[in-house]
PDB file of C-alpha atoms in Angstrom:
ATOM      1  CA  UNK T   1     -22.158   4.770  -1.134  1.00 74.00           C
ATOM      2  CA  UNK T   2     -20.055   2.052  -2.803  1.00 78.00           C
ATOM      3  CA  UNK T   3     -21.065   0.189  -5.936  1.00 79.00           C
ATOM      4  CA  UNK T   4     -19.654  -1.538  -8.678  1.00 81.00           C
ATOM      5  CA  UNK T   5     -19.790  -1.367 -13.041  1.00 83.00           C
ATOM      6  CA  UNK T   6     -18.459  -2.786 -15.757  1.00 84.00           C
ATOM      7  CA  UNK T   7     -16.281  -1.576 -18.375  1.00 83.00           C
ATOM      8  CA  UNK T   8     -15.889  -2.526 -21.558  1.00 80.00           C
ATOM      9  CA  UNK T   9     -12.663  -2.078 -23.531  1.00 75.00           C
ATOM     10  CA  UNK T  10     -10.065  -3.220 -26.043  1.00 71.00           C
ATOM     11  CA  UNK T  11      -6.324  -4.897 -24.314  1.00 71.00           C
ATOM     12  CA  UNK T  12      -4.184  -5.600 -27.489  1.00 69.00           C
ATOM     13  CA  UNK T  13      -6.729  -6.049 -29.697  1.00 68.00           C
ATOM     14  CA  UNK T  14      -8.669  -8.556 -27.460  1.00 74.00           C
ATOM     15  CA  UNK T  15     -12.249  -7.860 -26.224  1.00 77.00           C
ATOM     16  CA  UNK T  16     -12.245  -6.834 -22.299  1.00 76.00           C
ATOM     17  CA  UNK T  17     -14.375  -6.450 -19.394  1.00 80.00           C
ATOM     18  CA  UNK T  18     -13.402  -4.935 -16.202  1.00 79.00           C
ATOM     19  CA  UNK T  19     -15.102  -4.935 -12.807  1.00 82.00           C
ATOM     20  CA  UNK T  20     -14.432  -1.303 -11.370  1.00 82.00           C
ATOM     21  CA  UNK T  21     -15.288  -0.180  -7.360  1.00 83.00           C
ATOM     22  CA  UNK T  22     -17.226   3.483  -8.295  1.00 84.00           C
ATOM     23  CA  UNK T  23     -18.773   5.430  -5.759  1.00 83.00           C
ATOM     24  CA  UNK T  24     -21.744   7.132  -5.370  1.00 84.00           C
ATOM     25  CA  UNK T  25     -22.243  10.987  -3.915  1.00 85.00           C
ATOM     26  CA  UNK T  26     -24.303  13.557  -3.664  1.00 84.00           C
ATOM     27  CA  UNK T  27     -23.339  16.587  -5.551  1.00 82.00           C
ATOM     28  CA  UNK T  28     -24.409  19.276  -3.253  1.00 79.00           C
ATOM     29  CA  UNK T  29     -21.466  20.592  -1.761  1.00 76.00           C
ATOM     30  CA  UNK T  30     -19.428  17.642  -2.315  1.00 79.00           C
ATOM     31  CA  UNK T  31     -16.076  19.654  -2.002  1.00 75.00           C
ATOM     32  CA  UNK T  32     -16.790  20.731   1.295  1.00 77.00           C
ATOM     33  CA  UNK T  33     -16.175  17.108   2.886  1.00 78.00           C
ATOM     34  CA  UNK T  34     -14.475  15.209  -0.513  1.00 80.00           C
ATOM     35  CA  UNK T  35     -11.942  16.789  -2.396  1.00 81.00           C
ATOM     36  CA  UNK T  36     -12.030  14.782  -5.686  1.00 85.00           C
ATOM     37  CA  UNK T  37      -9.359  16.988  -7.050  1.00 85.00           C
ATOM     38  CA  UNK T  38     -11.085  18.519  -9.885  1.00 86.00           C
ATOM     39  CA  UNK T  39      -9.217  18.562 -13.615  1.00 87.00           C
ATOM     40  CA  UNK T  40     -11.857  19.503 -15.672  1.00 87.00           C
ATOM     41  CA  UNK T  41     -15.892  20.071 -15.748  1.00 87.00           C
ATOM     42  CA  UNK T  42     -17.301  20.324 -12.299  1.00 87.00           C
ATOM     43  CA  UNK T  43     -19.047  17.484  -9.775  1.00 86.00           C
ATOM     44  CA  UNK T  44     -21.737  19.803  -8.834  1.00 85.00           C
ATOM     45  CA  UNK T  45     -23.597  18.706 -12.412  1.00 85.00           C
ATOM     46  CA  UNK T  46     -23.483  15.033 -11.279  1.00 87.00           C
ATOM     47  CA  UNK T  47     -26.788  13.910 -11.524  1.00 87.00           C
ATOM     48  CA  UNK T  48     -28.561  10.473 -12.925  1.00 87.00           C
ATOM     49  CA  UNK T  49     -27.105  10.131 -16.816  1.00 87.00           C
ATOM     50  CA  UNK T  50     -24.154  11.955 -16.011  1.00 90.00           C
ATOM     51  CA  UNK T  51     -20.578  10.388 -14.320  1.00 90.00           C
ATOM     52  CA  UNK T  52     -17.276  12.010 -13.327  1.00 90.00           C
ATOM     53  CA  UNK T  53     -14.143  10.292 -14.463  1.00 90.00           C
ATOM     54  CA  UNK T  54     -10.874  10.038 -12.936  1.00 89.00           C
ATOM     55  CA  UNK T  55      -7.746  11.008 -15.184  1.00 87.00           C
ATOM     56  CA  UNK T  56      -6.027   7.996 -15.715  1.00 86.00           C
ATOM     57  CA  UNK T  57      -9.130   5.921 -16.729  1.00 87.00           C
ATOM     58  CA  UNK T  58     -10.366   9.369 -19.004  1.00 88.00           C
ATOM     59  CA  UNK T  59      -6.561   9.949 -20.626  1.00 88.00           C
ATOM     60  CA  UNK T  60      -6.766   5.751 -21.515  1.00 84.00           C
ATOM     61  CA  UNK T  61     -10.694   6.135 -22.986  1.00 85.00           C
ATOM     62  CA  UNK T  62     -10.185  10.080 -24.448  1.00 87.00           C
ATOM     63  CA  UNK T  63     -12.831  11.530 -22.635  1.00 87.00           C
ATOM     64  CA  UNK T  64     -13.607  15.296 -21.550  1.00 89.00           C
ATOM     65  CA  UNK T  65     -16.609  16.494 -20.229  1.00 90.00           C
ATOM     66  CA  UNK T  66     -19.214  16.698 -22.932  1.00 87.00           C
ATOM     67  CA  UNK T  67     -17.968  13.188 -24.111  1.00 88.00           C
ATOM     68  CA  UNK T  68     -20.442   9.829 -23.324  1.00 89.00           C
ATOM     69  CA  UNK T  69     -19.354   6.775 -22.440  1.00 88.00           C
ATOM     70  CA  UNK T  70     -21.317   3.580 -22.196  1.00 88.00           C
ATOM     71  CA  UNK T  71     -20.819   1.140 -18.864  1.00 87.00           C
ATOM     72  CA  UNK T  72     -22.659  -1.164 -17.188  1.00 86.00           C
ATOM     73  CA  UNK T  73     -24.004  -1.536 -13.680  1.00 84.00           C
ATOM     74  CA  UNK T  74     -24.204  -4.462 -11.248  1.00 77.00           C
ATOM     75  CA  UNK T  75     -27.175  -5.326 -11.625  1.00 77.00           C
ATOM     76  CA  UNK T  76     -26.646  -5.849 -15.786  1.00 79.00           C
ATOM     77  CA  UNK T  77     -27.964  -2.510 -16.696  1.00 83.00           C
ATOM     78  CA  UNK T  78     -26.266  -0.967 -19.449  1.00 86.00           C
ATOM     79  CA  UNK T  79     -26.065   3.411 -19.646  1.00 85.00           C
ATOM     80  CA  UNK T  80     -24.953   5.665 -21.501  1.00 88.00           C
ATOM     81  CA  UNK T  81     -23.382   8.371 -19.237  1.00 88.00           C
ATOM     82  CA  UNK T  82     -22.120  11.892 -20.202  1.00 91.00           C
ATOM     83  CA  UNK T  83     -18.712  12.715 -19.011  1.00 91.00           C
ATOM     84  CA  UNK T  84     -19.551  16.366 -16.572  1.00 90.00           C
ATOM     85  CA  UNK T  85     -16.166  16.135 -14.623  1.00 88.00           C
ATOM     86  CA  UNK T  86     -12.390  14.683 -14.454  1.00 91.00           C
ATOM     87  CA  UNK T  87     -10.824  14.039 -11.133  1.00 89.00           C
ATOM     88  CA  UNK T  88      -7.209  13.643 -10.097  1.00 87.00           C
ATOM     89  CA  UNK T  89      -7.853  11.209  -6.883  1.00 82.00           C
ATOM     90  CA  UNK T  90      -8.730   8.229  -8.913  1.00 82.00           C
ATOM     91  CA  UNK T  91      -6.610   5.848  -7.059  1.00 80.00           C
ATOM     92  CA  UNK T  92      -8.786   6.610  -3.846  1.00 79.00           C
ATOM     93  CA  UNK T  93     -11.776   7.521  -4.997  1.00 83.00           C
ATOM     94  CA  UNK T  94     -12.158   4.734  -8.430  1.00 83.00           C
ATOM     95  CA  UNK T  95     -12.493   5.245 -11.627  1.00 86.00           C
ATOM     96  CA  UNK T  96     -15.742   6.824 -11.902  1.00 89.00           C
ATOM     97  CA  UNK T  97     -18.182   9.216  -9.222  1.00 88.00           C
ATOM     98  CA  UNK T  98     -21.758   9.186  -9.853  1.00 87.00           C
ATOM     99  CA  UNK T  99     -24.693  10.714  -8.289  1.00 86.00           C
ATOM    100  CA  UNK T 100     -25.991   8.576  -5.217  1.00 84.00           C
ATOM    101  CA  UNK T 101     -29.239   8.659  -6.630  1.00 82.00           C
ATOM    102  CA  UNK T 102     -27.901   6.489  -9.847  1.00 82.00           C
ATOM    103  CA  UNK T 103     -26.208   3.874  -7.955  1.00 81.00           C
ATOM    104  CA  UNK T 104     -29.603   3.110  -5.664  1.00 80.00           C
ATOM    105  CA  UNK T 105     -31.552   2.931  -8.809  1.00 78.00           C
ATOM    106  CA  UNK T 106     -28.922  -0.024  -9.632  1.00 74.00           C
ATOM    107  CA  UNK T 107     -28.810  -1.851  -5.794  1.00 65.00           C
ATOM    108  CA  UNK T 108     -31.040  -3.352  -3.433  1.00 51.00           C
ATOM    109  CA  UNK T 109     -30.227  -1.188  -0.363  1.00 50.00           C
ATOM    110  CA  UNK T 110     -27.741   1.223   0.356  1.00 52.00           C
ATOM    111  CA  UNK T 111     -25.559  -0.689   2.105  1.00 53.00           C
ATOM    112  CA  UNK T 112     -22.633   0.864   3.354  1.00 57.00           C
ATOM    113  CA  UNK T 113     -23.325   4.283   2.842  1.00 68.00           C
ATOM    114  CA  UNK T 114     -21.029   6.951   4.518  1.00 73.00           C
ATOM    115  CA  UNK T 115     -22.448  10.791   5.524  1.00 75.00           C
ATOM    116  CA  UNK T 116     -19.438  13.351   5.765  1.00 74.00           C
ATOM    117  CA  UNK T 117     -20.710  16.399   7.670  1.00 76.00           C
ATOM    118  CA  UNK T 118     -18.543  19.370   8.257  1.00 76.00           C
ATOM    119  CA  UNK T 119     -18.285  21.334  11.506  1.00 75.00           C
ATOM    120  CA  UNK T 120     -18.260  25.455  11.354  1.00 74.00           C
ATOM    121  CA  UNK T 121     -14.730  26.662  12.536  1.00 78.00           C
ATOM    122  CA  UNK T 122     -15.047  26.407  16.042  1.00 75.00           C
ATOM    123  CA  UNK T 123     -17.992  24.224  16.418  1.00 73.00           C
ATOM    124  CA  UNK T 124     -17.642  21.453  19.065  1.00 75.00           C
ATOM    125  CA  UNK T 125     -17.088  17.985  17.196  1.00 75.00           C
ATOM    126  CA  UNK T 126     -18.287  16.448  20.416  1.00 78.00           C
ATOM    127  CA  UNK T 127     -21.443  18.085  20.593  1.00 81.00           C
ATOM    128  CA  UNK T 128     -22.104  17.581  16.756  1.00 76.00           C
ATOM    129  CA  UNK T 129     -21.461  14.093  17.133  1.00 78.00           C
ATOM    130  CA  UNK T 130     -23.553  13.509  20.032  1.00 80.00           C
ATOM    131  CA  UNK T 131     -26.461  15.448  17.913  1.00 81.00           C
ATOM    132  CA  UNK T 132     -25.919  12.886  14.887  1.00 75.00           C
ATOM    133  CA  UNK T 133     -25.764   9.710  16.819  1.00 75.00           C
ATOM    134  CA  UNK T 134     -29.559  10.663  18.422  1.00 78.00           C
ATOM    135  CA  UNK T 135     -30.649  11.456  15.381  1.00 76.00           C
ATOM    136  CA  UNK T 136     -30.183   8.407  13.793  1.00 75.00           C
ATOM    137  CA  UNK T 137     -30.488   5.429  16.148  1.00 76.00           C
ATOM    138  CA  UNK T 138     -28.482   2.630  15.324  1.00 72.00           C
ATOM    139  CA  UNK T 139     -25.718   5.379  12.951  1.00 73.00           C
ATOM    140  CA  UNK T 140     -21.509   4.814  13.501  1.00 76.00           C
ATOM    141  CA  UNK T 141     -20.701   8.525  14.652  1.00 76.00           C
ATOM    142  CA  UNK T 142     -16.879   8.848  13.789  1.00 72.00           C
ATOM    143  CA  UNK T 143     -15.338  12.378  15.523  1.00 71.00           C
ATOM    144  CA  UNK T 144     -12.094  11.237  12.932  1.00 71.00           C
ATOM    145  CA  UNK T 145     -13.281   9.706  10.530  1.00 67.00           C
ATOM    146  CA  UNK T 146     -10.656   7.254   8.271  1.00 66.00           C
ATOM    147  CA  UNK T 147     -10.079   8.791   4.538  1.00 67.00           C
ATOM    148  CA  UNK T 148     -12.354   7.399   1.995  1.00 64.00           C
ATOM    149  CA  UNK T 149     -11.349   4.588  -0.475  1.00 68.00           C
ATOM    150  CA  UNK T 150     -12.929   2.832  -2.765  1.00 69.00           C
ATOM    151  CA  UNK T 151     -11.502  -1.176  -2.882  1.00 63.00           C
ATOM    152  CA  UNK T 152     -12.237  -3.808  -5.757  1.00 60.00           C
ATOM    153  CA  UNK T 153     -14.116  -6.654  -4.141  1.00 58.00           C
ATOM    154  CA  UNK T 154     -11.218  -8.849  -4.525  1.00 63.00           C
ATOM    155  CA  UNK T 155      -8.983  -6.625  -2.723  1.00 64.00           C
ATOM    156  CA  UNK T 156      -8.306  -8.852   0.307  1.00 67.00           C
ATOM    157  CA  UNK T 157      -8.145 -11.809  -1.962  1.00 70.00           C
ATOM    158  CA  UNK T 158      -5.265  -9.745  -4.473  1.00 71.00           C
ATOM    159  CA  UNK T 159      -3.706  -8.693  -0.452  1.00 75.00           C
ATOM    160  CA  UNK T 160      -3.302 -12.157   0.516  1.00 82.00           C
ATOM    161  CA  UNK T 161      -1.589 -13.782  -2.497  1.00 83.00           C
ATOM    162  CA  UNK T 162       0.892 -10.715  -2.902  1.00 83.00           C
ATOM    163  CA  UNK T 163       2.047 -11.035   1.160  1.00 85.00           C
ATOM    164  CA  UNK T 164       2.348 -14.885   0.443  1.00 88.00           C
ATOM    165  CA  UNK T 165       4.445 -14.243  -2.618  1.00 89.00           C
ATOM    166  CA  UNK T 166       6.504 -11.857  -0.369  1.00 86.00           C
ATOM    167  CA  UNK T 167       6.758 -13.893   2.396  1.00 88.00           C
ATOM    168  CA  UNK T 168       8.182 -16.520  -0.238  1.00 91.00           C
ATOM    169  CA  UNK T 169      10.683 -14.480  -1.918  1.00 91.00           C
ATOM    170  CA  UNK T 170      11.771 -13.244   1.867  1.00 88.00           C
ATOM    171  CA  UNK T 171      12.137 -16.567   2.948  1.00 91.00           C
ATOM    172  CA  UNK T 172      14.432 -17.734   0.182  1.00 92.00           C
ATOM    173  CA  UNK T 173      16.532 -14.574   0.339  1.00 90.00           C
ATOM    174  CA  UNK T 174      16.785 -15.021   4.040  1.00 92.00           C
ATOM    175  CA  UNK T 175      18.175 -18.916   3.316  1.00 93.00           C
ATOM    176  CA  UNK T 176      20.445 -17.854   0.650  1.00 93.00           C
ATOM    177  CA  UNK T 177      21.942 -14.691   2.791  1.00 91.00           C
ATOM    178  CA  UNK T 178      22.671 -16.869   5.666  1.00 91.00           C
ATOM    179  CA  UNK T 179      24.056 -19.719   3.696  1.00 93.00           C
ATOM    180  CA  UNK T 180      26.431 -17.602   2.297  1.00 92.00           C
ATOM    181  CA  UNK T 181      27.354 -15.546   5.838  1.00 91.00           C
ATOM    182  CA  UNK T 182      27.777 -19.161   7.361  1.00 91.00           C
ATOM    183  CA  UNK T 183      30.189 -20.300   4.654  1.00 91.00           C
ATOM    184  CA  UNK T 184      31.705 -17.047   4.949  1.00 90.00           C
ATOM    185  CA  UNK T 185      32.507 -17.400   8.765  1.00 88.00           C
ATOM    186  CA  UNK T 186      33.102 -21.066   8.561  1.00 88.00           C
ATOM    187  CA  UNK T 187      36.260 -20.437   6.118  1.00 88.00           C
ATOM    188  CA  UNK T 188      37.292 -17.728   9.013  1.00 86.00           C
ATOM    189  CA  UNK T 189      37.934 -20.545  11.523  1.00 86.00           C
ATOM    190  CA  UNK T 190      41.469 -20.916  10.785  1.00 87.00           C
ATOM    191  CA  UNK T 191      41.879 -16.634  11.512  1.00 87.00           C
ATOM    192  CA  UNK T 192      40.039 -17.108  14.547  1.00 85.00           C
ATOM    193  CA  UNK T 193      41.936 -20.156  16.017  1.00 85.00           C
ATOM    194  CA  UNK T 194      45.532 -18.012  15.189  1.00 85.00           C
ATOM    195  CA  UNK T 195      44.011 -14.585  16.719  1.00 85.00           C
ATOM    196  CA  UNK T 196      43.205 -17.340  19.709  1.00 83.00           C
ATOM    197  CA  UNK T 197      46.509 -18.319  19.609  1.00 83.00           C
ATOM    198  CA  UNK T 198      48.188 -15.119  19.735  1.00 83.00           C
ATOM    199  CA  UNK T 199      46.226 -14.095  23.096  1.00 80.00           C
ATOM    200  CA  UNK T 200      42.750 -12.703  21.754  1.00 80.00           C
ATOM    201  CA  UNK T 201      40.722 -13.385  24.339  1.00 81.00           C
ATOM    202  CA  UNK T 202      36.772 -14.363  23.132  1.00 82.00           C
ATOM    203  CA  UNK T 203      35.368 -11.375  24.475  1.00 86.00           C
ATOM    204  CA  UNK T 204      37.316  -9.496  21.967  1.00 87.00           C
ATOM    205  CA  UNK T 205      36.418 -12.000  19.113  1.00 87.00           C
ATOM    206  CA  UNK T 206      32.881 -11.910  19.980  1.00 88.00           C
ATOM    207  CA  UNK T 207      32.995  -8.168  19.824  1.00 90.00           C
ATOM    208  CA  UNK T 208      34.455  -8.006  16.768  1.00 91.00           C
ATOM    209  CA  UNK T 209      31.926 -10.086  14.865  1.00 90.00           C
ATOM    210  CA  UNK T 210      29.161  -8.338  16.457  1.00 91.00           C
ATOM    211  CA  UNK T 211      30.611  -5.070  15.090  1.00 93.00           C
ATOM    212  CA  UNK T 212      31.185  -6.368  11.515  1.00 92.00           C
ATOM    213  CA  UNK T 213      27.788  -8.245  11.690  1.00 92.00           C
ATOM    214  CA  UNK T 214      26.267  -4.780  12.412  1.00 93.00           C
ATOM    215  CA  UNK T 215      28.470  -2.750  10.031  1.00 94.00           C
ATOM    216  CA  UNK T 216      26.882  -5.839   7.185  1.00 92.00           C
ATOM    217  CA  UNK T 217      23.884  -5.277   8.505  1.00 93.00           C
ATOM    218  CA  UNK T 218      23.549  -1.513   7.573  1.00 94.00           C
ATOM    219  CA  UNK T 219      25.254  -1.516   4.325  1.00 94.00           C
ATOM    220  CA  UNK T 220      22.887  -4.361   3.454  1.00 91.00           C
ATOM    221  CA  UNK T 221      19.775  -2.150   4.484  1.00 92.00           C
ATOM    222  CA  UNK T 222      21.195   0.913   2.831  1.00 93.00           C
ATOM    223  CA  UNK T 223      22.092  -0.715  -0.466  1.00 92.00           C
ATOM    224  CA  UNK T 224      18.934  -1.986  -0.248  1.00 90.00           C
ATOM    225  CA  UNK T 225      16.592   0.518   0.308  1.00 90.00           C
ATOM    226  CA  UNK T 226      18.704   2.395  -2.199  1.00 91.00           C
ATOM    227  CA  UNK T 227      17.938  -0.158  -4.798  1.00 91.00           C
ATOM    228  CA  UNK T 228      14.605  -0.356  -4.058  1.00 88.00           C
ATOM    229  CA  UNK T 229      14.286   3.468  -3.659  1.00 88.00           C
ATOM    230  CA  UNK T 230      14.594   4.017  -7.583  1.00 88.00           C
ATOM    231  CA  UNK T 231      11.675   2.283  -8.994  1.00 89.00           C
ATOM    232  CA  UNK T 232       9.392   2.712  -5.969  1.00 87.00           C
ATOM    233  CA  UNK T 233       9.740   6.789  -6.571  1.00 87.00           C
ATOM    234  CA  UNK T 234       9.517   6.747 -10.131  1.00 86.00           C
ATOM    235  CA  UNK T 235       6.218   5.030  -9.904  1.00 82.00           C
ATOM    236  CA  UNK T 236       4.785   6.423  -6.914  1.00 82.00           C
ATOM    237  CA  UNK T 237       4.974   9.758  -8.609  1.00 81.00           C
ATOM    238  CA  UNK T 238       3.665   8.357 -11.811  1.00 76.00           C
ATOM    239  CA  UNK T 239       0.717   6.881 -10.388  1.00 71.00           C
ATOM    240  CA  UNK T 240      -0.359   9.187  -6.993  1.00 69.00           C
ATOM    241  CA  UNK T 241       2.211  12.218  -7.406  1.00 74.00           C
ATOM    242  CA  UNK T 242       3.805  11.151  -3.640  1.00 78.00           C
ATOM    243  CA  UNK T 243       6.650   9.612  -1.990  1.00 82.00           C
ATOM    244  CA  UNK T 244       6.860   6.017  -1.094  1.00 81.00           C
ATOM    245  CA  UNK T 245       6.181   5.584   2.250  1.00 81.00           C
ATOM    246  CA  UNK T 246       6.572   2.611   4.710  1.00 83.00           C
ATOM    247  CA  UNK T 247       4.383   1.782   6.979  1.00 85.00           C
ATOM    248  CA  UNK T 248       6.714   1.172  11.089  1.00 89.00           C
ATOM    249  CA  UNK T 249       5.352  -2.389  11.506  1.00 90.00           C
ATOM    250  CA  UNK T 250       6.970  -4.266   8.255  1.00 87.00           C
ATOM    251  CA  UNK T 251      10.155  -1.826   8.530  1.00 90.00           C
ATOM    252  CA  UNK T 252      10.477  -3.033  11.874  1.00 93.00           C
ATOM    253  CA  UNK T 253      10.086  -6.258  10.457  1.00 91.00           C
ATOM    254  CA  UNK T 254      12.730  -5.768   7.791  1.00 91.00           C
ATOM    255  CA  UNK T 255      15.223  -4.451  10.079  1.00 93.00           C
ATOM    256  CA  UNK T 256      14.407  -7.237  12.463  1.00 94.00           C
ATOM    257  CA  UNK T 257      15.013 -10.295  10.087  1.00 93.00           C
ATOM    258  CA  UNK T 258      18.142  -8.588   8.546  1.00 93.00           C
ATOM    259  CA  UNK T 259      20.074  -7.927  12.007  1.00 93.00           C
ATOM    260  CA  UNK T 260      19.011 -11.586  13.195  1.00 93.00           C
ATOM    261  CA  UNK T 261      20.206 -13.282   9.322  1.00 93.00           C
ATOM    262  CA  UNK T 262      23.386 -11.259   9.580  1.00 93.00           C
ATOM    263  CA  UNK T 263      24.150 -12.228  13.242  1.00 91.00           C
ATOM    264  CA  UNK T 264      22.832 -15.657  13.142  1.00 91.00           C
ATOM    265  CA  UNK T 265      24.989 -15.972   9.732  1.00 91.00           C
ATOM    266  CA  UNK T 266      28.218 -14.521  11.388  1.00 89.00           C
ATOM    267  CA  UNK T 267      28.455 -15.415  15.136  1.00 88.00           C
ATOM    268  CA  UNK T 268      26.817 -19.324  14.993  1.00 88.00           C
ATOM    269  CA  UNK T 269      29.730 -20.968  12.965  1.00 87.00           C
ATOM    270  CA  UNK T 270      32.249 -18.911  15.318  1.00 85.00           C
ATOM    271  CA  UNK T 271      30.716 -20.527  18.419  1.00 84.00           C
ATOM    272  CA  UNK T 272      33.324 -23.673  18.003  1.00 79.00           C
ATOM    273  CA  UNK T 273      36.161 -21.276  17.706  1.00 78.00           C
ATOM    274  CA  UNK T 274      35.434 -19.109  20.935  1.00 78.00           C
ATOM    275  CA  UNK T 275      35.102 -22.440  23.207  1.00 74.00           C
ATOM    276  CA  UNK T 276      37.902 -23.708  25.565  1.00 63.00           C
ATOM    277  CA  UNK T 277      41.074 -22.593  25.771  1.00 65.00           C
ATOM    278  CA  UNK T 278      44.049 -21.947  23.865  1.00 61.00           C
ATOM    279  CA  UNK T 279      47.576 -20.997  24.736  1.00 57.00           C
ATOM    280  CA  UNK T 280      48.519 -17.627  25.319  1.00 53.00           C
ATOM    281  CA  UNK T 281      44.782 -16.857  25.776  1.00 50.00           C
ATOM    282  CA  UNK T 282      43.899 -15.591  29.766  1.00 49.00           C
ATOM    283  CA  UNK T 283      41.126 -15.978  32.339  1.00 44.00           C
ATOM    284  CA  UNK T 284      40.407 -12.746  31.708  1.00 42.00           C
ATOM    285  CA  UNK T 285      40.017 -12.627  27.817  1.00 47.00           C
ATOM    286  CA  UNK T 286      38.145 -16.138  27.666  1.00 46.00           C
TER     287      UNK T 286
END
């Protein structure tokens, strides 16, 4: 079950108090369903007064099993908790795993609350799920269940601003690639009226800006994701020890808006060019 506690800490000297997202589990055979990723100390000892600690947050406070350190719970509780475990999956999982049994003494309900059950090598999911969902009337059964991850409660909020800060730096970029690509093309129009005149026909214009619009349009994405590749992978393994990944809606999207900026930007201000006629240019060519 989720829940929430507060941390406090020194930032540069100044006083500081952090809302974490912890979670709540119960210890028995834990690893069977949850793999915490276990550093140090073991989960099965969690029980009320004790809390596991993720590595990042433990390396920042110094803390090793045996150690204590003092929190506060959502409902403006204060504990002192000793330190039985450090976990590597801190970035999924938060900062801190207690027992379920200490998080309900700190809520109203147990809202929320996830079971993981495990199926014997060759059970039949299907049958185990119908099984669970008569048990308890009213339960969401999931055969697949999604990973779980523990969110800050202003997750969505933090979500929205960063894609509307994206959207705005995407936007400019956009404006001031196809500015640039129109200028570009526009100082062309003197090339293009003498490859007119000396019998290129528009069909082999048009062509040739779509190839060099698509040629622009690669070595943009490759420089780019190049770029972008360095720092991404340095801090992806840094913080979760994996490789960046992309998810195929917003590279879709990225590939999209680049191929239409580039061709919009190269083939708009030729349109005047490749109109009418011009001597020494045929039927057939125009």
């Amino acid at each position: 079950m989720p829940g929430t506690v507060v941390l406090a800490r020194r930032e540069t000297g100044e006083p500081r108090l952090d809302r974490l997202p912890v979670l709540g589990v119960t210890p028995q055979r834990l690893t069977r369903t949850l793999d915490p990723g276990v550093r140090e100390g073991t989960v099965r000892q969690l029980r009320p007064g004790t809390v596991a600690v993720g590595a990042d947050r433990a390396r920042s406070l110094d803390l090793r099993p045996g150690a204590t350190v003092t929190l506060r719970f959502g409902d403006g509780a204060p504990a002192r908790l000793r330190v039985v475990a450090v976990y590597e999956r801190s970035l999924a999982l938060g900062d801190f795993l207690f027992s379920r049994d200490e998080l309900l003494r700190h809520g109203s309900r147990p809202d929320g609350a996830r079971v993981l059950v495990t199926v014997a090598p060759g059970g039949d999911r299907t049958a185990v799920a119908a099984a669970l969902a008569a048990a308890v009337p009213g339960a969401r059964v999931e055969t697949t269940p999604a990973p779980v991850r523990v969110a800050a409660e202003h997750q969505a909020l933090v979500e929205v601003v960063t894609m509307a800060a994206v959207s705005v730096i995407g936007g400019f970029t956009v404006i001031a690639v196809l500015s640039t690509l129109s200028l570009i093309a526009v100082g062309r129009r003197p090339e293009l009226r003498l490859l007119r005149l000396a019998g290129a026909g528009r069909r082999t214009l048009r062509r040739m800006l779509r190839l060099e619009a698509a040629a622009l349009a690669l070595t943009g994405l490759a420089v780019g994701a190049a770029v972008a590749m360095v720092p991404l992978l340095a801090f992806s393994l840094g913080v979760a020890r994996t490789v960046p990944h992309l998810p195929p809606v917003p590279a879709v999207v990225i590939v999209a808006v680049v191929a239409a900026t580039t061709g919009a930007g190269t083939l708009l201000p030729a349109r005047a060019v490749l109109r009418g006629r011009y001597p020494g240019s045929g039927a057939a060519g125009g």
